[in-house]
Amino acid sequence: MRDIVIKTNVHACQMNELTEEERELVEIAKNQTNNSYCPYSKFHVGAAAKLENGIIIKGANQENAAYPSGLCAERSALFAAGANYPDVPVTTLAIACFTDGHFTDEPGSPCGSCRQVMIETEHRYGKPMKVILYGEKELFVFDNASDLMPVGFFSEDLKG
Ligand code: THU
Protein backbone atom coordinates (compact mmCIF):
# COMPACT_ATOMS: atom_id res chain seq x y z
CA MET A 1 0.00 0.00 0.00
CA ARG A 2 1.20 3.50 -0.84
CA ASP A 3 0.02 6.46 1.20
CA ILE A 4 -0.58 9.72 -0.61
CA VAL A 5 -0.72 12.88 1.47
CA ILE A 6 -2.95 15.52 -0.04
CA LYS A 7 -2.27 19.12 0.91
CA THR A 8 -4.45 22.06 0.14
CA ASN A 9 -4.15 25.81 0.59
CA VAL A 10 -6.41 28.21 2.41
CA HIS A 11 -5.76 31.77 3.58
CA ALA A 12 -7.37 32.75 6.88
CA CYS A 13 -7.85 36.51 7.01
CA GLN A 14 -9.92 39.47 8.15
CA MET A 15 -12.22 41.66 6.05
CA ASN A 16 -9.63 44.46 5.91
CA GLU A 17 -7.21 42.12 4.16
CA LEU A 18 -9.58 41.70 1.20
CA THR A 19 -9.73 44.06 -1.77
CA GLU A 20 -12.59 46.55 -1.86
CA GLU A 21 -14.20 44.54 -4.65
CA GLU A 22 -14.01 41.35 -2.57
CA ARG A 23 -15.41 43.08 0.50
CA GLU A 24 -18.33 44.31 -1.58
CA LEU A 25 -18.98 40.76 -2.79
CA VAL A 26 -18.90 39.44 0.79
CA GLU A 27 -21.37 42.13 1.87
CA ILE A 28 -23.70 41.06 -0.93
CA ALA A 29 -23.41 37.41 0.16
CA LYS A 30 -24.18 38.46 3.75
CA ASN A 31 -27.17 40.47 2.59
CA GLN A 32 -28.38 37.53 0.53
CA THR A 33 -28.94 35.50 3.70
CA ASN A 34 -32.13 37.60 3.95
CA ASN A 35 -33.38 35.89 0.79
CA SER A 36 -32.77 32.39 2.05
CA TYR A 37 -35.91 30.24 2.19
CA CYS A 38 -35.06 27.89 5.03
CA PRO A 39 -38.17 27.14 7.13
CA TYR A 40 -36.80 23.68 7.95
CA SER A 41 -33.16 24.21 8.88
CA LYS A 42 -33.39 27.94 9.80
CA PHE A 43 -29.84 28.08 8.45
CA HIS A 44 -29.62 31.05 6.10
CA VAL A 45 -26.92 30.90 3.45
CA GLY A 46 -26.16 33.69 1.01
CA ALA A 47 -23.90 33.59 -2.01
CA ALA A 48 -22.61 36.09 -4.55
CA ALA A 49 -20.78 35.17 -7.73
CA LYS A 50 -18.74 37.80 -9.55
CA LEU A 51 -18.39 37.27 -13.28
CA GLU A 52 -15.48 38.34 -15.42
CA ASN A 53 -17.68 41.01 -17.01
CA GLY A 54 -18.29 42.55 -13.58
CA ILE A 55 -21.86 41.31 -13.19
CA ILE A 56 -22.75 39.87 -9.79
CA ILE A 57 -25.16 36.94 -9.59
CA LYS A 58 -26.81 36.41 -6.21
CA GLY A 59 -27.93 33.19 -4.59
CA ALA A 60 -29.55 31.95 -1.39
CA ASN A 61 -30.47 28.47 -0.18
CA GLN A 62 -33.98 27.39 -1.14
CA GLU A 63 -35.49 24.58 0.90
CA ASN A 64 -38.49 22.39 0.18
CA ALA A 65 -40.88 20.22 2.17
CA ALA A 66 -39.51 17.39 0.03
CA TYR A 67 -36.07 17.96 1.54
CA PRO A 68 -33.82 16.76 -1.33
CA SER A 69 -35.61 19.10 -3.72
CA GLY A 70 -34.02 22.12 -2.05
CA LEU A 71 -30.81 23.74 -3.22
CA CYS A 72 -27.80 25.32 -1.53
CA ALA A 73 -26.97 29.00 -1.94
CA GLU A 74 -23.72 28.38 -3.83
CA ARG A 75 -25.33 26.22 -6.45
CA SER A 76 -28.30 28.55 -6.83
CA ALA A 77 -25.83 31.34 -7.68
CA LEU A 78 -23.55 29.27 -9.92
CA PHE A 79 -26.42 27.69 -11.83
CA ALA A 80 -28.06 31.10 -12.32
CA ALA A 81 -24.72 32.43 -13.59
CA GLY A 82 -24.41 29.53 -16.04
CA ALA A 83 -28.02 29.87 -17.15
CA ASN A 84 -27.78 33.59 -17.83
CA TYR A 85 -24.15 34.13 -18.82
CA PRO A 86 -22.99 30.74 -20.12
CA ASP A 87 -19.88 32.14 -21.79
CA VAL A 88 -18.63 34.31 -18.94
CA PRO A 89 -16.19 32.88 -16.39
CA VAL A 90 -16.94 33.24 -12.69
CA THR A 91 -13.96 34.89 -11.03
CA THR A 92 -15.02 34.97 -7.37
CA LEU A 93 -17.66 33.34 -5.20
CA ALA A 94 -18.47 34.66 -1.71
CA ILE A 95 -20.57 32.78 0.86
CA ALA A 96 -21.99 33.74 4.26
CA CYS A 97 -24.13 31.83 6.78
CA PHE A 98 -26.57 33.25 9.33
CA THR A 99 -28.32 31.31 12.08
CA ASP A 100 -29.65 31.90 15.61
CA GLY A 101 -29.73 35.65 14.95
CA HIS A 102 -26.12 36.09 13.88
CA PHE A 103 -23.59 35.31 11.21
CA THR A 104 -21.57 32.23 12.02
CA ASP A 105 -18.30 32.83 13.86
CA GLU A 106 -16.49 30.32 11.69
CA PRO A 107 -16.48 30.42 7.90
CA GLY A 108 -19.34 28.35 6.43
CA SER A 109 -18.15 25.13 4.88
CA PRO A 110 -19.67 24.35 1.46
CA CYS A 111 -21.14 20.88 1.08
CA GLY A 112 -19.55 18.31 -1.22
CA SER A 113 -22.12 18.79 -3.98
CA CYS A 114 -21.45 22.53 -4.06
CA ARG A 115 -17.71 21.90 -4.14
CA GLN A 116 -18.22 19.57 -7.09
CA VAL A 117 -20.21 22.25 -8.93
CA MET A 118 -17.53 24.81 -8.08
CA ILE A 119 -14.73 22.74 -9.63
CA GLU A 120 -16.83 22.10 -12.73
CA THR A 121 -17.43 25.85 -13.07
CA GLU A 122 -13.73 26.52 -12.77
CA HIS A 123 -12.82 23.71 -15.16
CA ARG A 124 -15.47 24.73 -17.68
CA TYR A 125 -13.99 28.19 -18.13
CA GLY A 126 -10.38 27.20 -17.54
CA LYS A 127 -9.91 30.05 -15.09
CA PRO A 128 -9.41 29.99 -11.33
CA MET A 129 -12.47 30.88 -9.28
CA LYS A 130 -11.58 32.41 -5.93
CA VAL A 131 -13.83 31.29 -3.08
CA ILE A 132 -14.34 33.49 -0.02
CA LEU A 133 -16.04 31.99 3.03
CA TYR A 134 -17.24 34.54 5.56
CA GLY A 135 -17.07 34.06 9.31
CA GLU A 136 -17.42 36.70 12.03
CA LYS A 137 -14.10 35.71 13.62
CA GLU A 138 -12.21 35.15 10.39
CA LEU A 139 -12.65 34.46 6.71
CA PHE A 140 -11.22 31.68 4.59
CA VAL A 141 -10.02 32.46 1.10
CA PHE A 142 -9.30 29.74 -1.45
CA ASP A 143 -7.40 30.91 -4.52
CA ASN A 144 -9.30 28.43 -6.61
CA ALA A 145 -12.16 25.98 -6.21
CA SER A 146 -9.93 22.94 -6.67
CA ASP A 147 -8.26 23.76 -3.35
CA LEU A 148 -11.66 23.08 -1.77
CA MET A 149 -11.97 19.74 -3.49
CA PRO A 150 -8.76 17.89 -4.16
CA VAL A 151 -9.22 14.69 -6.19
CA GLY A 152 -12.46 15.99 -7.66
CA PHE A 153 -14.41 14.35 -10.46
CA PHE A 154 -13.97 15.94 -13.89
CA SER A 155 -15.31 15.36 -17.40
CA GLU A 156 -12.06 13.56 -18.26
CA ASP A 157 -12.87 10.95 -15.61
CA LEU A 158 -15.93 9.92 -17.62
CA LYS A 159 -13.63 8.62 -20.33
CA GLY A 160 -12.34 5.88 -18.05
N1 THU B 1 -26.49 25.02 2.75
C1 THU B 1 -26.09 25.87 1.79
O1 THU B 1 -26.86 26.62 1.20
N2 THU B 1 -24.77 25.91 1.51
C2 THU B 1 -23.83 25.18 2.16
O2 THU B 1 -22.67 25.31 1.83
C3 THU B 1 -24.19 24.27 3.24
C4 THU B 1 -25.64 24.10 3.46
C5 THU B 1 -27.92 25.00 3.09
C6 THU B 1 -28.68 23.78 2.68
C7 THU B 1 -29.83 23.81 3.66
O3 THU B 1 -30.82 24.68 3.15
C8 THU B 1 -29.23 24.45 4.90
O4 THU B 1 -28.07 25.11 4.48
C9 THU B 1 -28.89 23.44 6.00
O5 THU B 1 -28.13 22.42 5.52
Coordinates of N, CA and C and ligand atoms in Angstrom, one line a residue:
M1 N 0.8 -1.2 0.0 CA 0.0 0.0 0.0 C 0.9 1.3 0.0
R2 N 0.4 2.3 -0.7 CA 1.2 3.5 -0.8 C 0.3 4.6 -0.3
D3 N 0.8 5.3 0.7 CA 0.0 6.5 1.2 C 0.3 7.7 0.4
I4 N -0.7 8.4 0.1 CA -0.6 9.7 -0.6 C -1.1 10.8 0.3
V5 N -0.3 11.8 0.6 CA -0.7 12.9 1.5 C -1.2 14.0 0.6
I6 N -2.4 14.4 0.8 CA -2.9 15.5 0.0 C -2.9 16.8 0.8
K7 N -2.3 17.8 0.2 CA -2.3 19.1 0.9 C -3.1 20.1 0.1
T8 N -3.7 21.0 0.8 CA -4.5 22.1 0.1 C -4.1 23.4 0.8
N9 N -4.5 24.5 0.1 CA -4.2 25.8 0.6 C -5.4 26.6 0.9
V10 N -5.3 27.3 2.1 CA -6.4 28.2 2.4 C -5.8 29.4 3.2
H11 N -6.2 30.6 2.9 CA -5.8 31.8 3.6 C -6.8 32.2 4.6
A12 N -6.5 32.2 5.9 CA -7.4 32.8 6.9 C -7.1 34.2 7.0
C13 N -8.1 35.1 7.0 CA -7.9 36.5 7.0 C -9.0 37.3 7.6
Q14 N -8.9 38.6 7.7 CA -9.9 39.5 8.2 C -10.4 40.3 7.0
M15 N -11.6 40.9 7.1 CA -12.2 41.7 6.1 C -11.3 42.7 5.5
N16 N -10.5 43.4 6.4 CA -9.6 44.5 5.9 C -8.4 44.0 5.1
E17 N -8.3 42.7 5.0 CA -7.2 42.1 4.2 C -7.7 41.8 2.7
L18 N -9.0 41.9 2.5 CA -9.6 41.7 1.2 C -9.5 43.0 0.4
T19 N -9.6 42.9 -0.9 CA -9.7 44.1 -1.8 C -11.1 44.6 -1.6
E20 N -11.3 45.9 -2.0 CA -12.6 46.5 -1.9 C -13.7 45.8 -2.6
E21 N -13.3 45.3 -3.8 CA -14.2 44.5 -4.6 C -14.6 43.2 -3.9
E22 N -13.7 42.6 -3.3 CA -14.0 41.4 -2.6 C -14.9 41.6 -1.4
R23 N -14.6 42.7 -0.7 CA -15.4 43.1 0.5 C -16.8 43.3 0.1
E24 N -17.0 44.0 -1.1 CA -18.3 44.3 -1.6 C -19.1 43.0 -1.9
L25 N -18.4 42.0 -2.5 CA -19.0 40.8 -2.8 C -19.4 40.0 -1.5
V26 N -18.6 40.1 -0.5 CA -18.9 39.4 0.8 C -20.1 40.1 1.4
E27 N -20.2 41.4 1.3 CA -21.4 42.1 1.9 C -22.6 41.7 1.1
I28 N -22.5 41.5 -0.2 CA -23.7 41.1 -0.9 C -24.1 39.6 -0.5
A29 N -23.1 38.8 -0.3 CA -23.4 37.4 0.2 C -24.1 37.5 1.5
K30 N -23.6 38.3 2.4 CA -24.2 38.5 3.7 C -25.6 38.9 3.6
N31 N -25.8 39.9 2.8 CA -27.2 40.5 2.6 C -28.1 39.4 2.0
Q32 N -27.6 38.6 1.2 CA -28.4 37.5 0.5 C -29.0 36.5 1.5
T33 N -28.4 36.4 2.7 CA -28.9 35.5 3.7 C -30.4 35.9 4.0
N34 N -30.7 37.2 3.8 CA -32.1 37.6 4.0 C -33.1 36.9 3.0
N35 N -32.5 36.5 1.8 CA -33.4 35.9 0.8 C -33.4 34.4 0.9
S36 N -32.7 33.8 1.9 CA -32.8 32.4 2.1 C -34.2 32.0 2.4
Y37 N -34.6 30.8 1.8 CA -35.9 30.2 2.2 C -35.6 29.0 2.9
C38 N -35.6 29.0 4.2 CA -35.1 27.9 5.0 C -36.0 27.6 6.2
P39 N -37.3 27.4 6.0 CA -38.2 27.1 7.1 C -37.8 25.9 7.9
Y40 N -37.1 25.0 7.3 CA -36.8 23.7 7.9 C -35.5 23.7 8.8
S41 N -34.4 24.2 8.2 CA -33.2 24.2 8.9 C -32.9 25.5 9.7
K42 N -33.6 26.6 9.2 CA -33.4 27.9 9.8 C -31.9 28.4 9.7
F43 N -31.2 27.8 8.7 CA -29.8 28.1 8.4 C -29.8 28.9 7.1
H44 N -29.6 30.2 7.3 CA -29.6 31.1 6.1 C -28.2 31.1 5.4
V45 N -28.2 30.8 4.2 CA -26.9 30.9 3.5 C -27.1 31.8 2.3
G46 N -26.1 32.8 2.1 CA -26.2 33.7 1.0 C -24.9 33.5 0.2
A47 N -25.1 33.7 -1.1 CA -23.9 33.6 -2.0 C -23.9 34.7 -3.0
A48 N -22.7 35.1 -3.5 CA -22.6 36.1 -4.5 C -21.5 35.7 -5.5
A49 N -21.8 35.6 -6.7 CA -20.8 35.2 -7.7 C -20.4 36.4 -8.6
K50 N -19.2 36.7 -8.7 CA -18.7 37.8 -9.6 C -18.3 37.2 -10.9
L51 N -18.8 37.7 -12.0 CA -18.4 37.3 -13.3 C -17.3 38.2 -13.8
E52 N -16.6 37.6 -14.8 CA -15.5 38.3 -15.4 C -15.9 39.7 -16.0
N53 N -17.2 39.7 -16.4 CA -17.7 41.0 -17.0 C -18.2 42.0 -15.9
G54 N -17.9 41.6 -14.7 CA -18.3 42.5 -13.6 C -19.7 42.3 -13.0
I55 N -20.5 41.6 -13.7 CA -21.9 41.3 -13.2 C -21.8 40.4 -12.0
I56 N -22.7 40.7 -11.0 CA -22.8 39.9 -9.8 C -24.1 39.1 -9.8
I57 N -24.0 37.8 -9.6 CA -25.2 36.9 -9.6 C -25.3 36.5 -8.1
K58 N -26.5 36.7 -7.6 CA -26.8 36.4 -6.2 C -27.5 35.1 -6.0
G59 N -27.3 34.4 -4.9 CA -27.9 33.2 -4.6 C -28.3 33.1 -3.1
A60 N -29.2 32.2 -2.8 CA -29.6 31.9 -1.4 C -30.1 30.5 -1.3
N61 N -29.9 29.8 -0.2 CA -30.5 28.5 -0.2 C -32.0 28.5 -0.2
Q62 N -32.5 27.5 -0.9 CA -34.0 27.4 -1.1 C -34.4 26.0 -0.7
E63 N -35.1 25.9 0.4 CA -35.5 24.6 0.9 C -36.9 24.2 0.4
N64 N -37.2 22.9 0.7 CA -38.5 22.4 0.2 C -39.0 21.4 1.2
A65 N -40.3 21.2 1.3 CA -40.9 20.2 2.2 C -40.4 18.8 1.8
A66 N -40.2 18.6 0.5 CA -39.5 17.4 0.0 C -38.0 17.7 0.1
Y67 N -37.4 17.4 1.2 CA -36.1 18.0 1.5 C -35.0 17.9 0.4
P68 N -34.9 16.8 -0.3 CA -33.8 16.8 -1.3 C -34.1 17.7 -2.5
S69 N -35.3 18.2 -2.6 CA -35.6 19.1 -3.7 C -35.1 20.5 -3.5
G70 N -34.6 20.8 -2.3 CA -34.0 22.1 -2.0 C -32.6 22.3 -2.7
L71 N -32.1 23.5 -2.6 CA -30.8 23.7 -3.2 C -30.0 24.7 -2.4
C72 N -28.7 24.5 -2.3 CA -27.8 25.3 -1.5 C -27.6 26.7 -2.2
A73 N -27.2 27.6 -1.4 CA -27.0 29.0 -1.9 C -25.9 29.0 -3.1
E74 N -24.8 28.3 -2.9 CA -23.7 28.4 -3.8 C -24.2 27.9 -5.2
R75 N -24.9 26.8 -5.2 CA -25.3 26.2 -6.5 C -26.4 27.1 -7.1
S76 N -27.3 27.7 -6.2 CA -28.3 28.6 -6.8 C -27.6 29.7 -7.6
A77 N -26.5 30.2 -7.0 CA -25.8 31.3 -7.7 C -25.1 30.9 -8.9
L78 N -24.4 29.7 -8.8 CA -23.5 29.3 -9.9 C -24.4 28.8 -11.1
F79 N -25.5 28.1 -10.8 CA -26.4 27.7 -11.8 C -27.1 28.9 -12.5
A80 N -27.5 29.9 -11.7 CA -28.1 31.1 -12.3 C -27.0 31.8 -13.2
A81 N -25.8 31.8 -12.8 CA -24.7 32.4 -13.6 C -24.6 31.7 -14.9
G82 N -24.5 30.3 -14.8 CA -24.4 29.5 -16.0 C -25.6 29.7 -17.0
A83 N -26.8 29.8 -16.4 CA -28.0 29.9 -17.1 C -28.2 31.2 -17.9
N84 N -27.6 32.2 -17.3 CA -27.8 33.6 -17.8 C -26.6 34.1 -18.6
Y85 N -25.4 33.7 -18.2 CA -24.1 34.1 -18.8 C -23.3 32.9 -19.1
P86 N -23.7 32.0 -20.0 CA -23.0 30.7 -20.1 C -21.5 30.9 -20.6
D87 N -21.2 32.0 -21.2 CA -19.9 32.1 -21.8 C -18.9 33.0 -20.9
V88 N -19.4 33.4 -19.8 CA -18.6 34.3 -18.9 C -18.1 33.6 -17.7
P89 N -16.8 33.6 -17.6 CA -16.2 32.9 -16.4 C -16.6 33.5 -15.1
V90 N -16.7 32.7 -14.0 CA -16.9 33.2 -12.7 C -15.6 33.4 -12.0
T91 N -15.3 34.6 -11.6 CA -14.0 34.9 -11.0 C -13.9 34.7 -9.5
T92 N -15.0 35.1 -8.8 CA -15.0 35.0 -7.4 C -16.4 34.6 -6.9
L93 N -16.4 33.7 -5.8 CA -17.7 33.3 -5.2 C -17.5 33.6 -3.7
A94 N -18.5 34.4 -3.2 CA -18.5 34.7 -1.7 C -19.7 34.0 -1.1
I95 N -19.5 33.5 0.1 CA -20.6 32.8 0.9 C -20.6 33.3 2.3
A96 N -21.8 33.4 2.8 CA -22.0 33.7 4.3 C -23.2 32.9 4.8
C97 N -23.1 32.6 6.1 CA -24.1 31.8 6.8 C -24.6 32.6 8.0
F98 N -25.9 32.5 8.2 CA -26.6 33.2 9.3 C -27.6 32.3 10.0
T99 N -27.4 32.2 11.3 CA -28.3 31.3 12.1 C -28.4 31.8 13.5
D100 N -29.5 31.5 14.2 CA -29.7 31.9 15.6 C -29.4 33.4 15.8
G101 N -29.8 34.2 14.8 CA -29.7 35.6 15.0 C -28.4 36.3 14.7
H102 N -27.4 35.5 14.2 CA -26.1 36.1 13.9 C -25.4 35.3 12.8
F103 N -24.4 36.0 12.2 CA -23.6 35.3 11.2 C -22.7 34.3 12.0
T104 N -22.4 33.2 11.3 CA -21.6 32.2 12.0 C -20.2 32.8 12.3
D105 N -19.7 32.4 13.5 CA -18.3 32.8 13.9 C -17.3 32.3 12.9
E106 N -17.5 31.0 12.6 CA -16.5 30.3 11.7 C -17.0 30.4 10.2
P107 N -16.1 30.4 9.3 CA -16.5 30.4 7.9 C -17.4 29.2 7.6
G108 N -18.4 29.5 6.8 CA -19.3 28.4 6.4 C -18.6 27.4 5.5
S109 N -18.9 26.1 5.7 CA -18.1 25.1 4.9 C -19.1 24.6 3.8
P110 N -18.8 24.8 2.5 CA -19.7 24.4 1.5 C -19.8 22.8 1.4
C111 N -21.0 22.3 1.1 CA -21.1 20.9 1.1 C -20.4 20.3 -0.1
G112 N -20.3 19.0 -0.1 CA -19.5 18.3 -1.2 C -20.1 18.6 -2.6
S113 N -21.5 18.6 -2.7 CA -22.1 18.8 -4.0 C -21.8 20.2 -4.5
C114 N -21.8 21.2 -3.6 CA -21.4 22.5 -4.1 C -20.0 22.6 -4.5
R115 N -19.1 21.9 -3.8 CA -17.7 21.9 -4.1 C -17.5 21.3 -5.5
Q116 N -18.3 20.2 -5.8 CA -18.2 19.6 -7.1 C -18.7 20.5 -8.2
V117 N -19.7 21.3 -7.9 CA -20.2 22.2 -8.9 C -19.2 23.4 -9.1
M118 N -18.6 23.8 -8.0 CA -17.5 24.8 -8.1 C -16.4 24.4 -9.0
I119 N -15.9 23.1 -8.8 CA -14.7 22.7 -9.6 C -15.1 22.6 -11.1
E120 N -16.4 22.2 -11.3 CA -16.8 22.1 -12.7 C -16.9 23.5 -13.3
T121 N -17.4 24.5 -12.6 CA -17.4 25.9 -13.1 C -16.0 26.3 -13.4
E122 N -15.1 26.1 -12.5 CA -13.7 26.5 -12.8 C -13.1 25.8 -14.0
H123 N -13.4 24.5 -14.1 CA -12.8 23.7 -15.2 C -13.4 24.1 -16.5
R124 N -14.7 24.4 -16.5 CA -15.5 24.7 -17.7 C -14.9 26.0 -18.4
Y125 N -14.5 26.9 -17.6 CA -14.0 28.2 -18.1 C -12.5 28.2 -18.2
G126 N -11.8 27.2 -17.5 CA -10.4 27.2 -17.5 C -9.7 28.4 -16.8
K127 N -10.4 28.9 -15.9 CA -9.9 30.1 -15.1 C -10.2 29.8 -13.6
P128 N -9.2 30.2 -12.8 CA -9.4 30.0 -11.3 C -10.6 30.8 -10.8
M129 N -11.4 30.2 -9.9 CA -12.5 30.9 -9.3 C -12.1 31.0 -7.8
K130 N -11.9 32.2 -7.4 CA -11.6 32.4 -5.9 C -12.8 32.2 -5.1
V131 N -12.7 31.5 -4.0 CA -13.8 31.3 -3.1 C -13.6 31.9 -1.7
I132 N -14.5 32.8 -1.3 CA -14.3 33.5 0.0 C -15.5 33.1 0.9
L133 N -15.1 32.5 2.0 CA -16.0 32.0 3.0 C -16.0 33.0 4.2
Y134 N -17.2 33.6 4.5 CA -17.2 34.5 5.6 C -17.5 33.9 6.9
G135 N -16.8 34.4 7.9 CA -17.1 34.1 9.3 C -16.8 35.3 10.1
E136 N -17.6 35.5 11.2 CA -17.4 36.7 12.0 C -16.0 36.8 12.6
K137 N -15.4 35.7 13.0 CA -14.1 35.7 13.6 C -13.0 35.8 12.6
E138 N -13.2 35.1 11.5 CA -12.2 35.2 10.4 C -12.8 34.7 9.1
L139 N -12.2 34.9 8.0 CA -12.6 34.5 6.7 C -11.6 33.5 6.2
F140 N -12.1 32.6 5.3 CA -11.2 31.7 4.6 C -11.3 32.1 3.1
V141 N -10.1 32.2 2.5 CA -10.0 32.5 1.1 C -9.3 31.3 0.4
F142 N -9.9 30.8 -0.6 CA -9.3 29.7 -1.4 C -9.0 30.4 -2.8
D143 N -7.8 30.3 -3.2 CA -7.4 30.9 -4.5 C -8.1 30.3 -5.7
N144 N -8.5 29.1 -5.6 CA -9.3 28.4 -6.6 C -10.2 27.3 -6.0
A145 N -11.2 27.0 -6.7 CA -12.2 26.0 -6.2 C -11.5 24.6 -6.0
S146 N -10.6 24.3 -6.8 CA -9.9 22.9 -6.7 C -9.3 22.8 -5.3
D147 N -8.8 23.9 -4.7 CA -8.3 23.8 -3.4 C -9.3 23.3 -2.3
L148 N -10.6 23.5 -2.7 CA -11.7 23.1 -1.8 C -12.0 21.6 -2.0
M149 N -11.6 21.1 -3.2 CA -12.0 19.7 -3.5 C -10.9 19.0 -4.3
P150 N -9.8 18.7 -3.5 CA -8.8 17.9 -4.2 C -9.3 16.5 -4.6
V151 N -8.8 16.0 -5.6 CA -9.2 14.7 -6.2 C -10.7 14.8 -6.6
G152 N -11.1 15.8 -7.2 CA -12.5 16.0 -7.7 C -12.7 15.2 -8.9
F153 N -14.0 15.1 -9.3 CA -14.4 14.4 -10.5 C -14.6 15.3 -11.6
F154 N -13.9 15.0 -12.7 CA -14.0 15.9 -13.9 C -14.5 15.2 -15.1
S155 N -14.8 16.0 -16.2 CA -15.3 15.4 -17.4 C -14.3 14.3 -17.9
E156 N -13.1 14.5 -17.8 CA -12.1 13.6 -18.3 C -12.2 12.2 -17.6
D157 N -12.7 12.2 -16.3 CA -12.9 11.0 -15.6 C -14.0 10.1 -16.2
L158 N -14.8 10.7 -17.0 CA -15.9 9.9 -17.6 C -15.4 9.0 -18.7
K159 N -14.2 9.4 -19.2 CA -13.6 8.6 -20.3 C -13.0 7.3 -19.9
G160 N -12.9 7.1 -18.6 CA -12.3 5.9 -18.1 C -10.8 5.7 -18.2
Ligands
THU1 N1 -26.5 25.0 2.7 C1 -26.1 25.9 1.8 O1 -26.9 26.6 1.2 N2 -24.8 25.9 1.5 C2 -23.8 25.2 2.2 O2 -22.7 25.3 1.8 C3 -24.2 24.3 3.2 C4 -25.6 24.1 3.5 C5 -27.9 25.0 3.1 C6 -28.7 23.8 2.7 C7 -29.8 23.8 3.7 O3 -30.8 24.7 3.1 C8 -29.2 24.4 4.9 O4 -28.1 25.1 4.5 C9 -28.9 23.4 6.0 O5 -28.1 22.4 5.5

